[in-house]
């Protein structure tokens, strides 16, 4: 695009800030928006402007929200005594889609990673602690990732409530439902063995 | 995103109009722009708005341009007596990158496809004809694709200048440079055989 339209070149550059988009994809997108579908281009520009200017973090759960307190936090779930801690807003979407949880959430937006300068305060641990105490919650389910940083974060949260009556649990890691043992990696299998449950319990 | 931020949901929908972007990718992009890099989000929104409102077609070559006549058409190439006809602005970029051509371009923005309602007038064939005559060009190089529509378009262009002195040529289709015969498809090989050139020629 370089030589014949500085505006297009600028748009191609801007599109490349999107995750997973390189020069070729950005060029294809730019041409599509400018040449084939200007209407969508305008809608996208407006939606983006609006979201970037107005989307904020929920004051209670730190999830993205249009309002100071998000819809989930003001819903009937306000009554629930369970809270699930996740790393990203996408994790909330995934858990919601599963339909397996109907409590509150808390979004860390990351995990403990001292090397990147991410400590407890960046993850809003004080907010988490205050919320759990204020709302007299009974259980905190930690659903951070299984990376070493995710595990360290889980341990940190567990320590946070050690002197309280709050139960801190970790979601189970094991064989995916429908997965076959022979195709599952060793680490998951040993996790699954350690996390075994009696057949008559759940 | 549905339940907790209508703005994000709208942005995710808008991002899905981009070619090759589905729900998951759009969600990832939206979260990235809103949460990780708002600055880029604003730059992208502004660039998009600007491009969609202001990028137009060059009056001479129909390529995308910021001005009524594009930089290439007003450059020193104005002197050239060769014109290369391509299907898309990306094709111009590709040919320019190759450095193998220093003449003018004409962008059809598609190929003849009566079933989709794309006829000669949609492709600006009248503009092409007028330009070639007006500027007394000597050669029209047709670089449309090798699909049947691209071939039909090439034949149409050739017919257009049949009664003039303008030479209409087709770029060569053959074995890619560096390609090995055993991995090249049959159709390309038979094209390459038919298009053979004497060794002392070029």
PDB file of C-alpha atoms in Angstrom, chain A:
ATOM      1  CA  UNK A   1       0.000   0.000   0.000  1.00  0.00           C
ATOM      2  CA  UNK A   2       3.006   2.173   0.751  1.00  0.00           C
ATOM      3  CA  UNK A   3       3.433   4.236  -2.299  1.00  0.00           C
ATOM      4  CA  UNK A   4      -0.087   4.980  -3.322  1.00  0.00           C
ATOM      5  CA  UNK A   5      -2.093   5.723  -0.209  1.00  0.00           C
ATOM      6  CA  UNK A   6      -0.602   6.975   3.051  1.00  0.00           C
ATOM      7  CA  UNK A   7      -4.026   6.587   4.652  1.00  0.00           C
ATOM      8  CA  UNK A   8      -4.168   2.909   3.747  1.00  0.00           C
ATOM      9  CA  UNK A   9      -0.585   2.428   4.904  1.00  0.00           C
ATOM     10  CA  UNK A  10      -1.527   3.962   8.237  1.00  0.00           C
ATOM     11  CA  UNK A  11      -4.576   1.713   8.532  1.00  0.00           C
ATOM     12  CA  UNK A  12      -2.506  -1.386   7.681  1.00  0.00           C
ATOM     13  CA  UNK A  13      -0.028  -0.431  10.403  1.00  0.00           C
ATOM     14  CA  UNK A  14      -2.782   0.159  12.927  1.00  0.00           C
ATOM     15  CA  UNK A  15      -4.404  -3.210  12.132  1.00  0.00           C
ATOM     16  CA  UNK A  16      -1.106  -4.939  12.808  1.00  0.00           C
ATOM     17  CA  UNK A  17      -1.399  -4.073  16.488  1.00  0.00           C
ATOM     18  CA  UNK A  18      -4.157  -6.696  16.679  1.00  0.00           C
ATOM     19  CA  UNK A  19      -2.934 -10.012  18.103  1.00  0.00           C
ATOM     20  CA  UNK A  20      -2.101 -12.530  15.380  1.00  0.00           C
ATOM     21  CA  UNK A  21      -2.310 -10.067  12.516  1.00  0.00           C
ATOM     22  CA  UNK A  22       0.729  -9.551  10.267  1.00  0.00           C
ATOM     23  CA  UNK A  23       1.271  -7.374   7.219  1.00  0.00           C
ATOM     24  CA  UNK A  24      -0.521  -9.621   4.730  1.00  0.00           C
ATOM     25  CA  UNK A  25      -3.593 -10.167   6.873  1.00  0.00           C
ATOM     26  CA  UNK A  26      -3.710  -6.476   7.778  1.00  0.00           C
ATOM     27  CA  UNK A  27      -3.545  -5.530   4.091  1.00  0.00           C
ATOM     28  CA  UNK A  28      -6.349  -7.939   3.272  1.00  0.00           C
ATOM     29  CA  UNK A  29      -8.465  -6.538   6.110  1.00  0.00           C
ATOM     30  CA  UNK A  30      -7.787  -2.934   5.124  1.00  0.00           C
ATOM     31  CA  UNK A  31      -8.695  -3.533   1.489  1.00  0.00           C
ATOM     32  CA  UNK A  32     -11.806  -5.385   2.531  1.00  0.00           C
ATOM     33  CA  UNK A  33     -12.993  -2.606   4.820  1.00  0.00           C
ATOM     34  CA  UNK A  34     -12.146   0.223   2.475  1.00  0.00           C
ATOM     35  CA  UNK A  35     -13.128  -1.323  -0.795  1.00  0.00           C
ATOM     36  CA  UNK A  36     -15.767  -3.960  -0.203  1.00  0.00           C
ATOM     37  CA  UNK A  37     -17.582  -2.978   2.932  1.00  0.00           C
ATOM     38  CA  UNK A  38     -17.235   0.654   4.024  1.00  0.00           C
ATOM     39  CA  UNK A  39     -20.394   0.403   6.056  1.00  0.00           C
ATOM     40  CA  UNK A  40     -18.859  -2.273   8.281  1.00  0.00           C
ATOM     41  CA  UNK A  41     -15.677  -0.250   8.445  1.00  0.00           C
ATOM     42  CA  UNK A  42     -17.576   2.684   9.894  1.00  0.00           C
ATOM     43  CA  UNK A  43     -19.484   0.484  12.314  1.00  0.00           C
ATOM     44  CA  UNK A  44     -16.215  -1.086  13.461  1.00  0.00           C
ATOM     45  CA  UNK A  45     -14.506   2.280  13.891  1.00  0.00           C
ATOM     46  CA  UNK A  46     -17.395   3.578  15.967  1.00  0.00           C
ATOM     47  CA  UNK A  47     -17.677   0.390  18.067  1.00  0.00           C
ATOM     48  CA  UNK A  48     -13.961   0.448  18.733  1.00  0.00           C
ATOM     49  CA  UNK A  49     -13.935   4.100  19.678  1.00  0.00           C
ATOM     50  CA  UNK A  50     -16.895   3.584  21.967  1.00  0.00           C
ATOM     51  CA  UNK A  51     -15.446   0.492  23.659  1.00  0.00           C
ATOM     52  CA  UNK A  52     -11.993   1.980  24.143  1.00  0.00           C
ATOM     53  CA  UNK A  53     -13.411   5.160  25.636  1.00  0.00           C
ATOM     54  CA  UNK A  54     -16.149   3.676  27.771  1.00  0.00           C
ATOM     55  CA  UNK A  55     -15.502   0.098  28.801  1.00  0.00           C
ATOM     56  CA  UNK A  56     -14.169   0.004  32.360  1.00  0.00           C
ATOM     57  CA  UNK A  57     -13.444  -2.520  35.078  1.00  0.00           C
ATOM     58  CA  UNK A  58     -16.173  -3.572  37.476  1.00  0.00           C
ATOM     59  CA  UNK A  59     -15.393  -2.148  40.918  1.00  0.00           C
ATOM     60  CA  UNK A  60     -16.285  -5.439  42.563  1.00  0.00           C
ATOM     61  CA  UNK A  61     -14.958  -8.196  40.302  1.00  0.00           C
ATOM     62  CA  UNK A  62     -12.541  -6.305  38.021  1.00  0.00           C
ATOM     63  CA  UNK A  63     -14.176  -7.903  34.974  1.00  0.00           C
ATOM     64  CA  UNK A  64     -14.735  -5.632  31.977  1.00  0.00           C
ATOM     65  CA  UNK A  65     -17.993  -3.760  32.289  1.00  0.00           C
ATOM     66  CA  UNK A  66     -19.938  -0.850  30.812  1.00  0.00           C
ATOM     67  CA  UNK A  67     -20.927   0.340  34.259  1.00  0.00           C
ATOM     68  CA  UNK A  68     -19.143   0.845  37.570  1.00  0.00           C
ATOM     69  CA  UNK A  69     -20.486  -2.473  38.813  1.00  0.00           C
ATOM     70  CA  UNK A  70     -21.043  -5.158  36.157  1.00  0.00           C
ATOM     71  CA  UNK A  71     -24.264  -6.964  35.328  1.00  0.00           C
ATOM     72  CA  UNK A  72     -23.065 -10.194  36.889  1.00  0.00           C
ATOM     73  CA  UNK A  73     -22.231  -8.536  40.195  1.00  0.00           C
ATOM     74  CA  UNK A  74     -25.621  -6.816  40.409  1.00  0.00           C
ATOM     75  CA  UNK A  75     -27.539  -9.939  39.335  1.00  0.00           C
ATOM     76  CA  UNK A  76     -29.241 -12.429  41.646  1.00  0.00           C
ATOM     77  CA  UNK A  77     -25.843 -14.010  42.091  1.00  0.00           C
ATOM     78  CA  UNK A  78     -25.216 -11.326  44.637  1.00  0.00           C
ATOM     79  CA  UNK A  79     -26.655 -13.839  47.106  1.00  0.00           C
ATOM     80  CA  UNK A  80     -24.137 -16.571  46.282  1.00  0.00           C
ATOM     81  CA  UNK A  81     -21.490 -17.424  48.847  1.00  0.00           C
ATOM     82  CA  UNK A  82     -19.079 -18.819  46.236  1.00  0.00           C
ATOM     83  CA  UNK A  83     -16.540 -16.838  44.256  1.00  0.00           C
ATOM     84  CA  UNK A  84     -14.431 -18.080  41.370  1.00  0.00           C
ATOM     85  CA  UNK A  85     -11.042 -16.425  40.748  1.00  0.00           C
ATOM     86  CA  UNK A  86      -9.887 -16.428  37.115  1.00  0.00           C
ATOM     87  CA  UNK A  87      -7.038 -14.850  35.188  1.00  0.00           C
ATOM     88  CA  UNK A  88      -8.892 -13.238  32.271  1.00  0.00           C
ATOM     89  CA  UNK A  89     -12.352 -12.075  31.182  1.00  0.00           C
ATOM     90  CA  UNK A  90     -12.283 -14.866  28.553  1.00  0.00           C
ATOM     91  CA  UNK A  91     -12.095 -17.396  31.386  1.00  0.00           C
ATOM     92  CA  UNK A  92     -15.348 -15.989  32.765  1.00  0.00           C
ATOM     93  CA  UNK A  93     -16.936 -16.448  29.338  1.00  0.00           C
ATOM     94  CA  UNK A  94     -15.674 -20.044  29.156  1.00  0.00           C
ATOM     95  CA  UNK A  95     -16.981 -20.938  32.627  1.00  0.00           C
ATOM     96  CA  UNK A  96     -20.315 -19.227  31.936  1.00  0.00           C
ATOM     97  CA  UNK A  97     -20.675 -21.217  28.706  1.00  0.00           C
ATOM     98  CA  UNK A  98     -20.102 -24.455  30.625  1.00  0.00           C
ATOM     99  CA  UNK A  99     -23.062 -23.638  32.849  1.00  0.00           C
ATOM    100  CA  UNK A 100     -21.267 -25.331  35.741  1.00  0.00           C
ATOM    101  CA  UNK A 101     -21.056 -22.350  38.072  1.00  0.00           C
ATOM    102  CA  UNK A 102     -23.556 -19.840  39.311  1.00  0.00           C
ATOM    103  CA  UNK A 103     -21.579 -17.809  41.800  1.00  0.00           C
ATOM    104  CA  UNK A 104     -19.549 -14.626  41.627  1.00  0.00           C
ATOM    105  CA  UNK A 105     -16.294 -14.052  39.817  1.00  0.00           C
ATOM    106  CA  UNK A 106     -13.102 -12.185  40.429  1.00  0.00           C
ATOM    107  CA  UNK A 107     -10.817 -11.396  37.496  1.00  0.00           C
ATOM    108  CA  UNK A 108      -7.112 -11.001  38.264  1.00  0.00           C
ATOM    109  CA  UNK A 109      -6.136  -9.876  34.745  1.00  0.00           C
ATOM    110  CA  UNK A 110      -2.961 -11.938  34.934  1.00  0.00           C
ATOM    111  CA  UNK A 111      -1.034 -14.010  37.442  1.00  0.00           C
ATOM    112  CA  UNK A 112       1.771 -13.341  39.898  1.00  0.00           C
ATOM    113  CA  UNK A 113       4.908 -12.759  37.901  1.00  0.00           C
ATOM    114  CA  UNK A 114       7.535 -10.788  39.839  1.00  0.00           C
ATOM    115  CA  UNK A 115       9.868 -10.814  36.842  1.00  0.00           C
ATOM    116  CA  UNK A 116       7.309  -8.745  34.886  1.00  0.00           C
ATOM    117  CA  UNK A 117       6.598  -6.541  37.865  1.00  0.00           C
ATOM    118  CA  UNK A 118       3.206  -8.140  38.516  1.00  0.00           C
ATOM    119  CA  UNK A 119       2.683  -8.470  42.253  1.00  0.00           C
ATOM    120  CA  UNK A 120      -0.400  -8.914  44.475  1.00  0.00           C
ATOM    121  CA  UNK A 121      -1.438  -5.274  44.196  1.00  0.00           C
ATOM    122  CA  UNK A 122      -1.474  -5.352  40.368  1.00  0.00           C
ATOM    123  CA  UNK A 123      -3.830  -8.334  40.561  1.00  0.00           C
ATOM    124  CA  UNK A 124      -6.152  -6.592  42.999  1.00  0.00           C
ATOM    125  CA  UNK A 125      -5.550  -9.088  45.823  1.00  0.00           C
ATOM    126  CA  UNK A 126      -6.527  -6.459  48.420  1.00  0.00           C
ATOM    127  CA  UNK A 127      -9.843  -5.981  46.612  1.00  0.00           C
ATOM    128  CA  UNK A 128     -10.358  -9.750  46.521  1.00  0.00           C
ATOM    129  CA  UNK A 129      -9.633 -10.096  50.231  1.00  0.00           C
ATOM    130  CA  UNK A 130     -11.907  -7.196  51.149  1.00  0.00           C
ATOM    131  CA  UNK A 131     -14.727  -8.546  49.013  1.00  0.00           C
ATOM    132  CA  UNK A 132     -14.563 -12.051  50.439  1.00  0.00           C
ATOM    133  CA  UNK A 133     -14.640 -10.699  53.995  1.00  0.00           C
ATOM    134  CA  UNK A 134     -17.259  -7.967  53.328  1.00  0.00           C
ATOM    135  CA  UNK A 135     -19.688 -10.324  51.643  1.00  0.00           C
ATOM    136  CA  UNK A 136     -18.961 -13.144  54.126  1.00  0.00           C
ATOM    137  CA  UNK A 137     -18.251 -15.583  51.313  1.00  0.00           C
ATOM    138  CA  UNK A 138     -17.762 -19.233  52.165  1.00  0.00           C
ATOM    139  CA  UNK A 139     -15.707 -20.586  49.296  1.00  0.00           C
ATOM    140  CA  UNK A 140     -13.122 -19.209  46.924  1.00  0.00           C
ATOM    141  CA  UNK A 141     -12.578 -21.456  43.870  1.00  0.00           C
ATOM    142  CA  UNK A 142      -9.251 -20.720  42.249  1.00  0.00           C
ATOM    143  CA  UNK A 143      -9.351 -21.360  38.495  1.00  0.00           C
ATOM    144  CA  UNK A 144      -6.002 -19.831  37.493  1.00  0.00           C
ATOM    145  CA  UNK A 145      -3.968 -21.614  34.835  1.00  0.00           C
ATOM    146  CA  UNK A 146      -1.740 -24.624  35.498  1.00  0.00           C
ATOM    147  CA  UNK A 147       1.452 -22.770  34.614  1.00  0.00           C
ATOM    148  CA  UNK A 148       3.899 -22.302  37.480  1.00  0.00           C
ATOM    149  CA  UNK A 149       2.765 -18.654  37.764  1.00  0.00           C
ATOM    150  CA  UNK A 150      -0.877 -19.757  37.889  1.00  0.00           C
ATOM    151  CA  UNK A 151      -0.052 -22.305  40.604  1.00  0.00           C
ATOM    152  CA  UNK A 152       1.907 -19.724  42.597  1.00  0.00           C
ATOM    153  CA  UNK A 153      -1.057 -17.375  42.367  1.00  0.00           C
ATOM    154  CA  UNK A 154      -3.348 -20.130  43.638  1.00  0.00           C
ATOM    155  CA  UNK A 155      -1.038 -20.748  46.596  1.00  0.00           C
ATOM    156  CA  UNK A 156      -0.923 -17.010  47.335  1.00  0.00           C
ATOM    157  CA  UNK A 157      -4.729 -16.822  47.413  1.00  0.00           C
ATOM    158  CA  UNK A 158      -4.909 -19.875  49.639  1.00  0.00           C
ATOM    159  CA  UNK A 159      -2.457 -18.229  52.090  1.00  0.00           C
ATOM    160  CA  UNK A 160      -4.523 -15.039  52.006  1.00  0.00           C
ATOM    161  CA  UNK A 161      -7.480 -16.769  53.668  1.00  0.00           C
ATOM    162  CA  UNK A 162      -5.602 -19.216  55.864  1.00  0.00           C
ATOM    163  CA  UNK A 163      -6.613 -17.573  59.105  1.00  0.00           C
ATOM    164  CA  UNK A 164     -10.272 -17.221  58.121  1.00  0.00           C
ATOM    165  CA  UNK A 165     -13.087 -19.745  57.773  1.00  0.00           C
ATOM    166  CA  UNK A 166     -13.147 -19.297  54.008  1.00  0.00           C
ATOM    167  CA  UNK A 167     -12.539 -22.552  52.102  1.00  0.00           C
ATOM    168  CA  UNK A 168     -10.115 -22.037  49.233  1.00  0.00           C
ATOM    169  CA  UNK A 169     -10.361 -24.746  46.574  1.00  0.00           C
ATOM    170  CA  UNK A 170      -8.693 -25.358  43.229  1.00  0.00           C
ATOM    171  CA  UNK A 171     -10.638 -26.555  40.165  1.00  0.00           C
ATOM    172  CA  UNK A 172      -9.771 -30.147  39.273  1.00  0.00           C
ATOM    173  CA  UNK A 173      -7.108 -30.842  36.711  1.00  0.00           C
ATOM    174  CA  UNK A 174      -7.410 -34.230  35.072  1.00  0.00           C
ATOM    175  CA  UNK A 175      -8.419 -36.177  32.004  1.00  0.00           C
ATOM    176  CA  UNK A 176     -10.671 -34.055  29.763  1.00  0.00           C
ATOM    177  CA  UNK A 177     -14.169 -35.477  29.463  1.00  0.00           C
ATOM    178  CA  UNK A 178     -14.214 -37.710  26.367  1.00  0.00           C
ATOM    179  CA  UNK A 179     -10.417 -37.771  26.340  1.00  0.00           C
ATOM    180  CA  UNK A 180      -8.628 -41.070  26.003  1.00  0.00           C
ATOM    181  CA  UNK A 181      -5.834 -41.947  28.406  1.00  0.00           C
ATOM    182  CA  UNK A 182      -3.387 -42.913  25.693  1.00  0.00           C
ATOM    183  CA  UNK A 183      -3.492 -39.438  24.160  1.00  0.00           C
ATOM    184  CA  UNK A 184      -3.298 -37.452  27.404  1.00  0.00           C
ATOM    185  CA  UNK A 185       0.075 -36.045  28.459  1.00  0.00           C
ATOM    186  CA  UNK A 186       1.936 -37.533  31.437  1.00  0.00           C
ATOM    187  CA  UNK A 187       1.660 -34.465  33.604  1.00  0.00           C
ATOM    188  CA  UNK A 188      -2.145 -34.388  33.260  1.00  0.00           C
ATOM    189  CA  UNK A 189      -2.352 -38.107  34.081  1.00  0.00           C
ATOM    190  CA  UNK A 190      -0.303 -37.747  37.254  1.00  0.00           C
ATOM    191  CA  UNK A 191      -2.433 -34.708  38.208  1.00  0.00           C
ATOM    192  CA  UNK A 192      -5.556 -36.782  37.594  1.00  0.00           C
ATOM    193  CA  UNK A 193      -4.259 -39.642  39.733  1.00  0.00           C
ATOM    194  CA  UNK A 194      -3.384 -37.356  42.627  1.00  0.00           C
ATOM    195  CA  UNK A 195      -6.768 -35.659  42.347  1.00  0.00           C
ATOM    196  CA  UNK A 196      -8.793 -38.911  42.329  1.00  0.00           C
ATOM    197  CA  UNK A 197     -12.196 -38.903  44.085  1.00  0.00           C
ATOM    198  CA  UNK A 198     -14.030 -41.811  45.713  1.00  0.00           C
ATOM    199  CA  UNK A 199     -16.634 -43.252  43.344  1.00  0.00           C
ATOM    200  CA  UNK A 200     -19.534 -42.797  45.732  1.00  0.00           C
ATOM    201  CA  UNK A 201     -18.653 -39.198  46.479  1.00  0.00           C
ATOM    202  CA  UNK A 202     -18.513 -36.518  43.833  1.00  0.00           C
TER     203      UNK A 202
END
